[in-house]
Short mmCIF file of C-alpha atoms in Angstrom, two decimals:
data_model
loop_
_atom_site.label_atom_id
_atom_site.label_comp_id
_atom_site.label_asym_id
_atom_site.label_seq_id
_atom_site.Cartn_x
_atom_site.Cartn_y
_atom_site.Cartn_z
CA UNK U 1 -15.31 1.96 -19.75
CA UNK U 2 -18.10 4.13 -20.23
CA UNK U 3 -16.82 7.63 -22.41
CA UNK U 4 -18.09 10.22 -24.76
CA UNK U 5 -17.21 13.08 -26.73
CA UNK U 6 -16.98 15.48 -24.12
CA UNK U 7 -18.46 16.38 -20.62
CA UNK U 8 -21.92 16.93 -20.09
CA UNK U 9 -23.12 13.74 -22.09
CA UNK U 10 -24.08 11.87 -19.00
CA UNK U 11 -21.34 9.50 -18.04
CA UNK U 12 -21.96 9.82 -14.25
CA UNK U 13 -25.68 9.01 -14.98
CA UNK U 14 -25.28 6.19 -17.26
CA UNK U 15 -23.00 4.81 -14.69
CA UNK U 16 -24.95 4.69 -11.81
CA UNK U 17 -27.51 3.98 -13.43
CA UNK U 18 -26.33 0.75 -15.07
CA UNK U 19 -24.33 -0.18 -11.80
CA UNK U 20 -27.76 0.09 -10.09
CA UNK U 21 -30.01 -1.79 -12.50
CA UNK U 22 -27.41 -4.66 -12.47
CA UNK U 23 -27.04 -4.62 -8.85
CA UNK U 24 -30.68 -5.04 -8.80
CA UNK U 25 -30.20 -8.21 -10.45
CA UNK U 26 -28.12 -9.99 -8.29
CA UNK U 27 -25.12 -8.99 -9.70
CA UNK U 28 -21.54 -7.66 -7.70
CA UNK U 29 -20.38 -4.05 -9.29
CA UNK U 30 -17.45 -2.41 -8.88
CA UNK U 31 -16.86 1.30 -9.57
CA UNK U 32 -13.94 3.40 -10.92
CA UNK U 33 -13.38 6.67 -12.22
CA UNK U 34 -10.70 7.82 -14.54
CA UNK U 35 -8.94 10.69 -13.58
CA UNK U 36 -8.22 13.00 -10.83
CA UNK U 37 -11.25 13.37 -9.80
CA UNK U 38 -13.01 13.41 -5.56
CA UNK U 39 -16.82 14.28 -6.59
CA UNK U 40 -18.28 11.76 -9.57
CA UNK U 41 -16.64 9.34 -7.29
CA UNK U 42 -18.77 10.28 -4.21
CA UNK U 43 -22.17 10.42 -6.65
CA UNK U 44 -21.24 6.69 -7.95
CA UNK U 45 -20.33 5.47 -4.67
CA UNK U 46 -24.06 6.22 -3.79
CA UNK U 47 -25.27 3.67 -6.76
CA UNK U 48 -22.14 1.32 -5.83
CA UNK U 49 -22.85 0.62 -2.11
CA UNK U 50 -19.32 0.48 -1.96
CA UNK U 51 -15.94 3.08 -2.61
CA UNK U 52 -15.22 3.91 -6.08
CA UNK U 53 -11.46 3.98 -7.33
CA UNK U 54 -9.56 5.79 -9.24
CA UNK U 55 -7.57 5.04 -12.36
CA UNK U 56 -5.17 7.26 -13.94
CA UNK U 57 -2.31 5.85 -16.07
CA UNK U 58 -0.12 9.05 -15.29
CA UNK U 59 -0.86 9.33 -11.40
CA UNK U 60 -0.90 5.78 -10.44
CA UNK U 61 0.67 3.82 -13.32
CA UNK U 62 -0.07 1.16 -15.82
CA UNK U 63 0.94 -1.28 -13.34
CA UNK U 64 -1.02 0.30 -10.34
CA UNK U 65 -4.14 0.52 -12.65
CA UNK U 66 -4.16 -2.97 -13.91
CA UNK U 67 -3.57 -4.24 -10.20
CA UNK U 68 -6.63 -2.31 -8.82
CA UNK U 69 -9.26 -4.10 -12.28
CA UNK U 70 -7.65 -7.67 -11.43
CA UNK U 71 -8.74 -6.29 -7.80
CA UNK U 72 -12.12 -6.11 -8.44
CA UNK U 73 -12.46 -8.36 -11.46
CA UNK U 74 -11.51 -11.29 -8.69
CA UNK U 75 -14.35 -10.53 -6.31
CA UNK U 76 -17.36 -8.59 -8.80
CA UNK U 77 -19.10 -9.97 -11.69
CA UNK U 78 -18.87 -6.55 -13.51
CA UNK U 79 -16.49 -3.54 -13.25
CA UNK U 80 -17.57 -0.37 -14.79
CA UNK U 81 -15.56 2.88 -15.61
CA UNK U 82 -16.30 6.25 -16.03
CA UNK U 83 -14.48 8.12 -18.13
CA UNK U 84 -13.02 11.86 -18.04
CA UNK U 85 -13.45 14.49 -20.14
CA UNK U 86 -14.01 13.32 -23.99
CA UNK U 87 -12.66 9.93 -24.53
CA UNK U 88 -9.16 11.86 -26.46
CA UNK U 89 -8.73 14.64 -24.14
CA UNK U 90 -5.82 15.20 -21.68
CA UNK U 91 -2.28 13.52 -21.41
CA UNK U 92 -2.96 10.81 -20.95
CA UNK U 93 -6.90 10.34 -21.76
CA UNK U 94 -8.95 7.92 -21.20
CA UNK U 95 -8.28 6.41 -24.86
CA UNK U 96 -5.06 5.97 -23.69
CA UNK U 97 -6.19 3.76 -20.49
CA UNK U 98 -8.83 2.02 -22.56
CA UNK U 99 -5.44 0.98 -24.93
CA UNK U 100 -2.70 0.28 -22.07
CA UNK U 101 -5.33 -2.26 -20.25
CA UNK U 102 -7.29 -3.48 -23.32
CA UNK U 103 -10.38 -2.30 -22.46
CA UNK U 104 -13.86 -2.58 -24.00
CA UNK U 105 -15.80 0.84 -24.28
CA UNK U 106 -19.33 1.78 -24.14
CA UNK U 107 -20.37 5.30 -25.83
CA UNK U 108 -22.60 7.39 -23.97
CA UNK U 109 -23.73 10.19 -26.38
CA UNK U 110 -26.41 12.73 -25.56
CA UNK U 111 -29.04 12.23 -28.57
CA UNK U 112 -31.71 14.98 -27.59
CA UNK U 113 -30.78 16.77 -30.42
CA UNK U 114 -29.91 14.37 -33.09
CA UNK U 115 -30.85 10.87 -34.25
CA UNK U 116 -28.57 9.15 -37.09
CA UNK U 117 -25.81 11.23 -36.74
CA UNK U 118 -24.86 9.20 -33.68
CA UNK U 119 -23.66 6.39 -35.19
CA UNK U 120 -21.56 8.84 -37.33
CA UNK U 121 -20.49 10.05 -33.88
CA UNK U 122 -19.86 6.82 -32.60
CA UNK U 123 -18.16 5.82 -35.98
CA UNK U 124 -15.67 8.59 -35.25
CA UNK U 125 -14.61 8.03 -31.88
CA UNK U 126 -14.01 4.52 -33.14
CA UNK U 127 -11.73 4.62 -35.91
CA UNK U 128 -10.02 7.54 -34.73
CA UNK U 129 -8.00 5.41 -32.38
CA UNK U 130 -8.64 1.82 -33.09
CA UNK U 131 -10.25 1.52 -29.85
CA UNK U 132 -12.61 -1.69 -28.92
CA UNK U 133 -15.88 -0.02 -29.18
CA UNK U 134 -18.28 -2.91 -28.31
CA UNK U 135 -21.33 -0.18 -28.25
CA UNK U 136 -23.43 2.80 -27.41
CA UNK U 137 -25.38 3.49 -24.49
CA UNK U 138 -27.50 6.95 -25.77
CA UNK U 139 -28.59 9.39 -23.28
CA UNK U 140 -31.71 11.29 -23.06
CA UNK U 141 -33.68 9.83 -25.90
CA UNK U 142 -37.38 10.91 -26.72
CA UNK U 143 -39.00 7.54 -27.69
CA UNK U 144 -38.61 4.08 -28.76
CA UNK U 145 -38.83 5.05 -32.02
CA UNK U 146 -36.10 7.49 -31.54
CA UNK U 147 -33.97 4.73 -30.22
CA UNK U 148 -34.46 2.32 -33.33
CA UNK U 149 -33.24 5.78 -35.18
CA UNK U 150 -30.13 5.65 -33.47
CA UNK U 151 -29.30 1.98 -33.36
CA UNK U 152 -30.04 1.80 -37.06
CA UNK U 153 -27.21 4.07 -37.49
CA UNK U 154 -24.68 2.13 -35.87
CA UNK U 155 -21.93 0.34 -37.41
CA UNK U 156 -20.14 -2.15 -35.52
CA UNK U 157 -20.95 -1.37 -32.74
CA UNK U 158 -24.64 -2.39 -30.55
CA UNK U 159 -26.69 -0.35 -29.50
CA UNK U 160 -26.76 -1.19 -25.59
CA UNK U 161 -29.72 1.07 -24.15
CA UNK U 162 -31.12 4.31 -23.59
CA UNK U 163 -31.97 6.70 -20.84
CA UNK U 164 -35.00 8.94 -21.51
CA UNK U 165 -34.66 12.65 -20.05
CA UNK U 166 -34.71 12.57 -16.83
CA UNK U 167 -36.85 15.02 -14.82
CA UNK U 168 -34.17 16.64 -12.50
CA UNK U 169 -30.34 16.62 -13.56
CA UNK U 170 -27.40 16.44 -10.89
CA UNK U 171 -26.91 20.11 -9.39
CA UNK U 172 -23.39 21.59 -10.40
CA UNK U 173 -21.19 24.37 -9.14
CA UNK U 174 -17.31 25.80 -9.88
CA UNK U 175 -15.67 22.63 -8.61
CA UNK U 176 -18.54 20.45 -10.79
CA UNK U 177 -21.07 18.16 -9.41
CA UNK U 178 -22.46 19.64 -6.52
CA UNK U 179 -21.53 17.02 -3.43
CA UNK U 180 -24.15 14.17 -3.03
CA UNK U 181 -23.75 15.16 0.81
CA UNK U 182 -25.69 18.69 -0.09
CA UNK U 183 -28.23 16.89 -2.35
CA UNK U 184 -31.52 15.93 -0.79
CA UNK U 185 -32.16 12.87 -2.44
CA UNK U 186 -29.36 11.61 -4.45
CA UNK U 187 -29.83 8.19 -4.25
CA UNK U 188 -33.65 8.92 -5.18
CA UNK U 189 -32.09 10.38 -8.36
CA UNK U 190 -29.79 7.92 -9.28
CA UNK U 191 -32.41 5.17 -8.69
CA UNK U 192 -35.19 6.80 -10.91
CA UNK U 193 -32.70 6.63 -13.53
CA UNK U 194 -31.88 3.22 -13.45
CA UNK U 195 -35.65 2.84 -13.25
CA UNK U 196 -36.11 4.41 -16.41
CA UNK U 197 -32.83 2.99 -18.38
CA UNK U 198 -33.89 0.74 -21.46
CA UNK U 199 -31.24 -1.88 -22.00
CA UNK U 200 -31.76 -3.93 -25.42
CA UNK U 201 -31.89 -7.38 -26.66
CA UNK U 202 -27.93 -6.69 -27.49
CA UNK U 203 -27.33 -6.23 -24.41
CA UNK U 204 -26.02 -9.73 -23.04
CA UNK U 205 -24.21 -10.15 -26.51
CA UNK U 206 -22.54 -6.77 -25.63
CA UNK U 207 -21.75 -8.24 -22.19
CA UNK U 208 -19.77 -11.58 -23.85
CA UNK U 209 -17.81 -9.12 -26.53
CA UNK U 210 -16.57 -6.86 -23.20
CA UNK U 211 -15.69 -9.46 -21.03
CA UNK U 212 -11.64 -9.27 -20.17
CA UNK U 213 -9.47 -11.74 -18.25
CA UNK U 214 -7.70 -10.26 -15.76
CA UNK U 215 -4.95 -12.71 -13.85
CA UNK U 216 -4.63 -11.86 -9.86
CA UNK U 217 -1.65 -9.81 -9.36
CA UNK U 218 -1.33 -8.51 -6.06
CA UNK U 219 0.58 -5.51 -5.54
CA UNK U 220 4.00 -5.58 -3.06
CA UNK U 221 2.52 -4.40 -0.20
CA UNK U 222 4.26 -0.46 0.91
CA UNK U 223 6.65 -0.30 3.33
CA UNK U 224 5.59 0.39 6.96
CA UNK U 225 7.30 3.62 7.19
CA UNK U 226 4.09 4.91 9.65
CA UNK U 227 4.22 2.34 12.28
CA UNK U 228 2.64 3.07 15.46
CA UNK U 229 1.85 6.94 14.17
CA UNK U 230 -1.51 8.42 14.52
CA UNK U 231 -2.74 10.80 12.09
CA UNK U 232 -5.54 13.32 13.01
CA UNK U 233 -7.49 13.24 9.62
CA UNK U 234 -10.20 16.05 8.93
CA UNK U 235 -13.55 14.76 7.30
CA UNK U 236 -16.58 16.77 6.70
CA UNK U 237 -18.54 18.76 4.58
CA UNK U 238 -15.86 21.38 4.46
CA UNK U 239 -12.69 18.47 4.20
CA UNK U 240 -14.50 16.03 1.77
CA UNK U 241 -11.67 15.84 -0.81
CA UNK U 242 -10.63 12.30 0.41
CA UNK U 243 -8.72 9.54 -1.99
CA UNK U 244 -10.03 6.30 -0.12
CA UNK U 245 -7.08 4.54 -1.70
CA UNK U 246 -4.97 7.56 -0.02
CA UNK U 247 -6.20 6.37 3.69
CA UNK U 248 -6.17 2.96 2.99
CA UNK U 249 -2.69 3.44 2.12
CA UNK U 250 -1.54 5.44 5.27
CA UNK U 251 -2.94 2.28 7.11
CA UNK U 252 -1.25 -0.09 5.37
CA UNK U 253 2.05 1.32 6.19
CA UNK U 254 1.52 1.62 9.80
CA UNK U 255 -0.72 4.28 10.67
CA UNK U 256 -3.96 4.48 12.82
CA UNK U 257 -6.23 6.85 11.65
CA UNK U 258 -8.38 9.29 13.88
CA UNK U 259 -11.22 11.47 12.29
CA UNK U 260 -12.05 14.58 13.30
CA UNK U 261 -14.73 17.95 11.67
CA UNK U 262 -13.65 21.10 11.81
CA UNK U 263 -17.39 21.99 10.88
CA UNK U 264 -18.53 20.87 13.82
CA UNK U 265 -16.32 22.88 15.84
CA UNK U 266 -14.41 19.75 16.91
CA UNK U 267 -10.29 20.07 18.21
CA UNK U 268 -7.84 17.74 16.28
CA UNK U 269 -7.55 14.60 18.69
CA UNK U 270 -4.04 13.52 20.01
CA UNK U 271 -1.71 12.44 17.00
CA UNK U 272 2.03 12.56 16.26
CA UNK U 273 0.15 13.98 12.42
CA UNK U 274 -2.47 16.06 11.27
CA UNK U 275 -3.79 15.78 7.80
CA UNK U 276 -6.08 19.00 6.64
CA UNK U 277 -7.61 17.65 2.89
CA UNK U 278 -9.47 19.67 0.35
CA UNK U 279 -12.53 20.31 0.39
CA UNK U 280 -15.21 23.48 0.45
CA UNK U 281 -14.08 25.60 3.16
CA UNK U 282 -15.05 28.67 1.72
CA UNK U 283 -19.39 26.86 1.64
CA UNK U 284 -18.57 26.90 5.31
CA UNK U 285 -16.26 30.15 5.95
CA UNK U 286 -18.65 31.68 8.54
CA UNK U 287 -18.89 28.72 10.39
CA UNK U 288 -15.44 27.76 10.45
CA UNK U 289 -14.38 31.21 11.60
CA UNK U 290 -16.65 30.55 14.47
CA UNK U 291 -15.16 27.46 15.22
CA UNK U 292 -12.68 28.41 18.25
CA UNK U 293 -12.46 24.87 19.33
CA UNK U 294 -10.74 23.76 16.28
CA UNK U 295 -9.52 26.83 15.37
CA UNK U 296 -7.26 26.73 19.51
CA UNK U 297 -6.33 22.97 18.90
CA UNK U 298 -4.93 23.49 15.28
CA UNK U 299 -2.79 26.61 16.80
CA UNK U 300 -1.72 24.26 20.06
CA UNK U 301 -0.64 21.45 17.74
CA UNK U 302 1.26 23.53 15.17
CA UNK U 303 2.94 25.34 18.80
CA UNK U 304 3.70 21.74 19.90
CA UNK U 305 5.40 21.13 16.72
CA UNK U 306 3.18 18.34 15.49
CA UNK U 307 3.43 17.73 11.00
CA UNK U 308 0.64 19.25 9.37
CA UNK U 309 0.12 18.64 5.77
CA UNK U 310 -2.59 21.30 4.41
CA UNK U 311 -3.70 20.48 0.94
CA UNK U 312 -5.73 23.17 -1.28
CA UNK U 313 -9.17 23.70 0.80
CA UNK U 314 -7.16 22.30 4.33
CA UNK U 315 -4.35 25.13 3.39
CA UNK U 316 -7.09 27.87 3.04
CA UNK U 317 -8.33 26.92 6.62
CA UNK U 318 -5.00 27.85 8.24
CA UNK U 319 -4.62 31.17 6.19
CA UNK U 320 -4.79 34.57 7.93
CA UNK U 321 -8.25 35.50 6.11
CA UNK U 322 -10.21 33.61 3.67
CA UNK U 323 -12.40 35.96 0.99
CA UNK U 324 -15.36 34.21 0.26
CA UNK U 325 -17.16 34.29 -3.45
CA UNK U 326 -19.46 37.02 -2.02
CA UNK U 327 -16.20 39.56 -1.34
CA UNK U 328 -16.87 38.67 2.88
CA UNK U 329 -13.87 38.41 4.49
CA UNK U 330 -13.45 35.64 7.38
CA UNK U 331 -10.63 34.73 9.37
CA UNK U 332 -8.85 31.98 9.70
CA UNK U 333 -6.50 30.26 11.66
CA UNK U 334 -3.76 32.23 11.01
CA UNK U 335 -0.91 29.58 10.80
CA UNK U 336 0.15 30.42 7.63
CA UNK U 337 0.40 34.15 7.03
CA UNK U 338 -1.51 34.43 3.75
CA UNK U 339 -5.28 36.07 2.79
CA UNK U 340 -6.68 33.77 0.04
CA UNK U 341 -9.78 34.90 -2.68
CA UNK U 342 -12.07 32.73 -4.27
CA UNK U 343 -12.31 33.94 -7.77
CA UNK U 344 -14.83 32.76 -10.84
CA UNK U 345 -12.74 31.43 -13.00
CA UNK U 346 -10.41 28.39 -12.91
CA UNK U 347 -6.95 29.40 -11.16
CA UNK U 348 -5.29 26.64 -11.38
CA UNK U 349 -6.23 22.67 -12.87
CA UNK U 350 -4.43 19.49 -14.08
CA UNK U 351 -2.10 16.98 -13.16
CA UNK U 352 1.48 18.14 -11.35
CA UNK U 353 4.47 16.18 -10.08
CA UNK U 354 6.62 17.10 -6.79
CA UNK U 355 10.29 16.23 -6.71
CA UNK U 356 10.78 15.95 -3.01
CA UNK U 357 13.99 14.99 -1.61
CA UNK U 358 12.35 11.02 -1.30
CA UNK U 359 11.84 11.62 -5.17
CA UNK U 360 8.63 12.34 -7.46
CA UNK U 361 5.01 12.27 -5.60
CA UNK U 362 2.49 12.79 -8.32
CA UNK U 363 -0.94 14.30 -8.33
CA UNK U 364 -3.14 17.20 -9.11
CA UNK U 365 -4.44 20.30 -8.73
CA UNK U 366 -8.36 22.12 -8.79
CA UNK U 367 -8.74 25.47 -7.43
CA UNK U 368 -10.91 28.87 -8.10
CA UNK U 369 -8.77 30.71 -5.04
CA UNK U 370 -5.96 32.69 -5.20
CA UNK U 371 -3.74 33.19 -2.24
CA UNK U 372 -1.06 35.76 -1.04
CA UNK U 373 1.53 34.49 1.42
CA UNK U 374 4.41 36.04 3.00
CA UNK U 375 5.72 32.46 3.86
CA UNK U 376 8.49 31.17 1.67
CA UNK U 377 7.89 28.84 -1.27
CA UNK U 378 10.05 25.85 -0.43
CA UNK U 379 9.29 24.27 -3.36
CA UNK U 380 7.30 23.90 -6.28
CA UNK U 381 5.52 21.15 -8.25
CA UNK U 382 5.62 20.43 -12.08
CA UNK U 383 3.03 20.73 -14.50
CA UNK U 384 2.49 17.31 -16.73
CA UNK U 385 3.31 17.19 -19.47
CA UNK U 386 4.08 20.52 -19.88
CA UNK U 387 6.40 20.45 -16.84
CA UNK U 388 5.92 24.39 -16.41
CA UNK U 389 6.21 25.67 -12.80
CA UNK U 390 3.20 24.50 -10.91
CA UNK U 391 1.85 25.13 -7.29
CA UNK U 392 3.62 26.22 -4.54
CA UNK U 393 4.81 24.27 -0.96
CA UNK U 394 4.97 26.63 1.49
CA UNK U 395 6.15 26.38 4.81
CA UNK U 396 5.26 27.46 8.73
CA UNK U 397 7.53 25.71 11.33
CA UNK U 398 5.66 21.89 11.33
CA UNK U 399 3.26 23.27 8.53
CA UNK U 400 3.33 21.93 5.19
CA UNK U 401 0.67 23.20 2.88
CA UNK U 402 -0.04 23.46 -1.09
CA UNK U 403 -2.75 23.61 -3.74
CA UNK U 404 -1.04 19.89 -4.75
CA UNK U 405 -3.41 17.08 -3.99
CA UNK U 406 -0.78 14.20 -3.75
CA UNK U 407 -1.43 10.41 -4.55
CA UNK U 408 0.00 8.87 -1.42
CA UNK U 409 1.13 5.11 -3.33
CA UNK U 410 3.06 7.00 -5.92
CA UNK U 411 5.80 7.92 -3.51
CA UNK U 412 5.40 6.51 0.05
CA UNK U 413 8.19 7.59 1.21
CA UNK U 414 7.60 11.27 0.16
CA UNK U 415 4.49 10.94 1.81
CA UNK U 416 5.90 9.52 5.07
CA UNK U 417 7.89 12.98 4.94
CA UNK U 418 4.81 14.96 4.87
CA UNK U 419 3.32 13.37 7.90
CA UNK U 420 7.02 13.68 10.26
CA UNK U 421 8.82 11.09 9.22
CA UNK U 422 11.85 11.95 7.15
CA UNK U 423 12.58 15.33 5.76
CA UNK U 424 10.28 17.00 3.11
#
């Protein structure tokens, strides 16, 4: 697991960086990211070649997250994980992961602006909770000789390798890294780091002390509560807020999946589902409220009675009006009657809990928008751990739609109900 004290060190970086340098040497990598969490996952699938997972002992479980390593510890000869947040922030945090699983951690610390007092840092985030801190990979370091500074300092832990600063630094906006479908050249990036990482003579010592055991335990496969459903699925720039282990679990129950873009004016295709996911509608407001094509077929299908589950960015496509971040107003589809604002600061962020009438469905919510609805509330989710009133589910004949990203495997049968198949 690679963590730090806080965000902004370089995790994502390091990363892809690492995952790209041993890729480069014949070796298999597999990629995960801690947390709730859609965009570092779509940056690190660019160095992975593959899809990046997500852990998150809350969400998914202990049991879930140690089935998903022995996953990829079967079939890659190294499995890296980036952590959230500082390594002791959040309930749970990624200490807590790095304790439930037993697993090794590598520091990246951001050393532009200090030399010994890393290994004071690293120190810290050591003893503090007992954690298996095998060593330091530091982050934007001037020189060699500023390197020897820092490893000098350490205590034990190695010093793995360093990054130098790197000429151009991943683009960021409200939601955080800006998508690597926006960036020009984000591979480009990502390479010319890896290009420019340092690893040290500790490094394959580093590599022995972190290396875990991780017996195959397959997880019971979910019932097949979708069987010969199709699900209309929305994927584009605008609906890019996509859990691959979400779809792959709505096909493993039974479902076929058919993609569709609202962005590029395109009508949801035949389904007995539709599935609207978060994304950035409000990037794309102007072109989505030009977008009669979709805008007719989502109306028919609601008319027609088809399930639609709208989450955060899918919901704020099927309000009346959508206020963009410049104060424009564009409509929408007008299925749910609401108006919804995109505001500059945080509205509403962390993980939540729904107890539908199948029982909990856990996951998440990250929004800047506000929205006003005159459709009823049928529900609401629970904040964790604080288990304070959290986002709404409203409600609009076959439409279901909330702020709540869910994580389909921790209820399947919840999330059956969401796509017509029990009641919600």
């Amino acid at each position: 697991m690679l963590a730090a004290l806080a965000s902004g060190q370089g995790k994502t970086t390091s990363c892809a960086a690492l995952a790209l340098h041993a890729r480069a040497q014949g070796q298999r990598v597999a990629l995960f990211k801690v947390g709730t969490d859609f965009i570092d996952p779509m940056i690190l699938q660019q160095a992975a070649g593959v899809e990046v997972g997500m852990l998150d002992l809350w969400v998914m479980g202990a049991a879930a997250c140690r089935a998903a390593l022995a996953q990829a510890a079967a079939s890659h000869d190294l499995v890296l994980i980036e952590a959230v947040m500082g390594l002791y922030d959040g309930q749970p945090s990624a200490a807590d992961l790095a304790r439930a699983l037993d697993l090794p951690v590598l520091l990246v610390i951001d050393c532009a602006a200090l030399a010994q007092t890393a290994g004071a840092i690293a120190h810290g985030l050591q003893s503090y909770g007992g954690l298996d801190v095998c060593g330091l990979l530091a982050n934007r370091v001037g020189s060699a000789f500023h390197a020897d500074l820092i490893g000098a300092s350490l205590r034990n832990c190695l010093l793995a390798g360093w990054l130098p600063p790197q000429a151009q630094a991943m683009p960021e906006r409200h939601l955080g890294l800006v998508t690597p479908q926006e960036q020009e050249d984000v591979r480009g990036l990502l390479q010319r780091a890896a290009d420019s990482l340092q690893l040290t003579p500790a490094w394959p010592a580093l590599l022995a002390r972190a290396q875990r055991a991780w017996p195959d335990a397959p997880p019971a496969p979910p019932p097949a509560l979708l069987a010969g459903r199709t699900i209309a699925v929305a994927r584009d720039a605008a609906s890019c807020f996509l859990y691959p282990q979400n779809l792959a679990l709505l096909q493993a129950m039974g479902a076929q999946l058919r993609f569709f873009s609202p962005l590029a004016d395109q009508a949801p295709p035949p389904a007995d589902a539709i599935w609207l996911p978060g994304g950035y509608p409000e990037l794309h407001a102007a072109a989505l409220s030009r977008a009669q094509h979709f805008m007719q077929g989502i109306r028919a299908a609601h008319q027609a009675g088809v399930a639609i589950w709208a989450e955060c960015g899918g919901m704020m496509m099927l309000c009346d009006s959508l206020l963009d971040g410049a104060g424009q107003a564009h409509a929408m589809a007008g299925i749910l009657p609401a108006q919804v604002r995109v505001q500059s600061r945080i509205a509403g962020l962390g993980p939540q809990a729904w107890a539908s009438a199948q029982g909990e469905l856990r996951g998440h919510v990250f929004h800047f928008s506000q929205i006003e609805s005159a459709a009823p509330a049928i529900a609401h989710c629970q904040t964790h751990p604080q288990q304070q009133t959290g986002a709404a589910l409203y409600q609009a004949g076959s439409l279901r739609a909330s702020w709540f990203h869910p994580w389909f495997a921790s209820n399947p049968a919840a999330t059956a109900a969401l796509f017509g198949v029990g009641h919600v």
